[in-house]
Amino acid sequence: MARIANIEKDEAPTDAREFFERDEARYGKVLGNTKVYAHNVPVLRAMKTLLAGFADTAALPLGIKALLRTRVAALNGCPF
C-alpha cells in the first residue's frame, strides 16, 4: 500500500489540473509523481520545473539520461 495516496484529476486542486493535462498531452496519462505532488501545489510546480530543466538540457544525450534515471531508480530500490 502506498504511503501517500494519489490524487486523481477530478480530485486535484484547480491550480494543479494544468499539470495533469500536460502529462496527459505528453504521455497519454497522468504520471504517478504528479498525482503525489498534487497534495502540495507549490511542490508540484517546483518539481515539474526541475524535471523540465533536466529533460531540456542538452548537456547529456538522451540515452545517458535514460541510463541515469534507471540507475537512480535501482539505487533507490524502485522498479523503473
Short mmCIF file of C-alpha atoms in Angstrom, two decimals:
data_model
loop_
_atom_site.label_atom_id
_atom_site.label_comp_id
_atom_site.label_asym_id
_atom_site.label_seq_id
_atom_site.Cartn_x
_atom_site.Cartn_y
_atom_site.Cartn_z
CA MET A 1 0.00 0.00 0.00
CA ALA A 2 1.26 3.45 -0.90
CA ARG A 3 2.29 5.72 1.96
CA ILE A 4 0.86 8.75 0.21
CA ALA A 5 -2.37 8.33 -1.69
CA ASN A 6 -2.52 9.50 -5.29
CA ILE A 7 -4.80 12.40 -6.12
CA GLU A 8 -6.80 11.74 -9.25
CA LYS A 9 -7.50 14.50 -11.76
CA ASP A 10 -11.11 15.03 -10.68
CA GLU A 11 -9.96 15.42 -7.04
CA ALA A 12 -7.00 17.69 -7.79
CA PRO A 13 -6.93 21.34 -6.76
CA THR A 14 -7.83 23.65 -9.63
CA ASP A 15 -4.30 25.07 -9.90
CA ALA A 16 -2.84 21.55 -10.14
CA ARG A 17 -5.02 20.41 -13.03
CA GLU A 18 -2.85 22.11 -15.65
CA PHE A 19 -0.07 19.67 -14.73
CA PHE A 20 -2.43 16.72 -15.06
CA GLU A 21 -3.44 17.95 -18.52
CA ARG A 22 0.19 18.44 -19.57
CA ASP A 23 1.00 14.88 -18.53
CA GLU A 24 -1.97 13.54 -20.48
CA ALA A 25 -0.97 15.52 -23.57
CA ARG A 26 2.66 14.43 -23.40
CA TYR A 27 2.44 10.86 -22.07
CA GLY A 28 -1.17 9.84 -22.68
CA LYS A 29 -1.76 9.50 -18.94
CA VAL A 30 -1.07 11.33 -15.69
CA LEU A 31 2.26 10.35 -14.17
CA GLY A 32 2.40 8.94 -10.66
CA ASN A 33 4.65 11.72 -9.39
CA THR A 34 2.10 14.31 -10.50
CA LYS A 35 -0.61 12.52 -8.55
CA VAL A 36 1.53 12.52 -5.40
CA TYR A 37 2.93 16.06 -5.68
CA ALA A 38 -0.61 17.38 -6.24
CA HIS A 39 -1.05 17.26 -2.47
CA ASN A 40 1.07 20.43 -2.37
CA VAL A 41 0.78 22.59 -5.48
CA PRO A 42 3.92 24.71 -4.84
CA VAL A 43 5.95 21.49 -4.55
CA LEU A 44 4.26 20.12 -7.69
CA ARG A 45 5.15 23.28 -9.59
CA ALA A 46 8.77 23.25 -8.33
CA MET A 47 9.30 19.57 -9.12
CA LYS A 48 7.83 19.86 -12.61
CA THR A 49 10.08 22.87 -13.26
CA LEU A 50 13.12 20.95 -12.06
CA LEU A 51 12.25 17.89 -14.13
CA ALA A 52 11.59 20.02 -17.22
CA GLY A 53 15.01 21.64 -16.84
CA PHE A 54 16.64 18.23 -16.60
CA ALA A 55 14.70 16.97 -19.63
CA ASP A 56 15.53 20.03 -21.71
CA THR A 57 19.26 20.12 -21.05
CA ALA A 58 21.49 19.30 -23.97
CA ALA A 59 24.45 18.63 -21.66
CA LEU A 60 23.57 14.93 -21.55
CA PRO A 61 22.48 12.84 -24.52
CA LEU A 62 19.02 11.27 -24.24
CA GLY A 63 20.43 7.74 -23.90
CA ILE A 64 22.62 8.79 -20.96
CA LYS A 65 19.61 10.46 -19.29
CA ALA A 66 17.67 7.20 -19.57
CA LEU A 67 20.55 5.22 -18.06
CA LEU A 68 20.89 7.77 -15.27
CA ARG A 69 17.20 7.55 -14.39
CA THR A 70 17.32 3.76 -14.41
CA ARG A 71 20.41 3.68 -12.19
CA VAL A 72 18.94 6.13 -9.67
CA ALA A 73 15.74 4.09 -9.55
CA ALA A 74 17.76 0.91 -8.95
CA LEU A 75 19.79 2.56 -6.18
CA ASN A 76 16.55 3.66 -4.54
CA GLY A 77 15.08 0.17 -4.83
CA CYS A 78 12.36 1.44 -7.16
CA PRO A 79 11.33 -0.65 -10.18
CA PHE A 80 11.65 1.62 -13.20
#
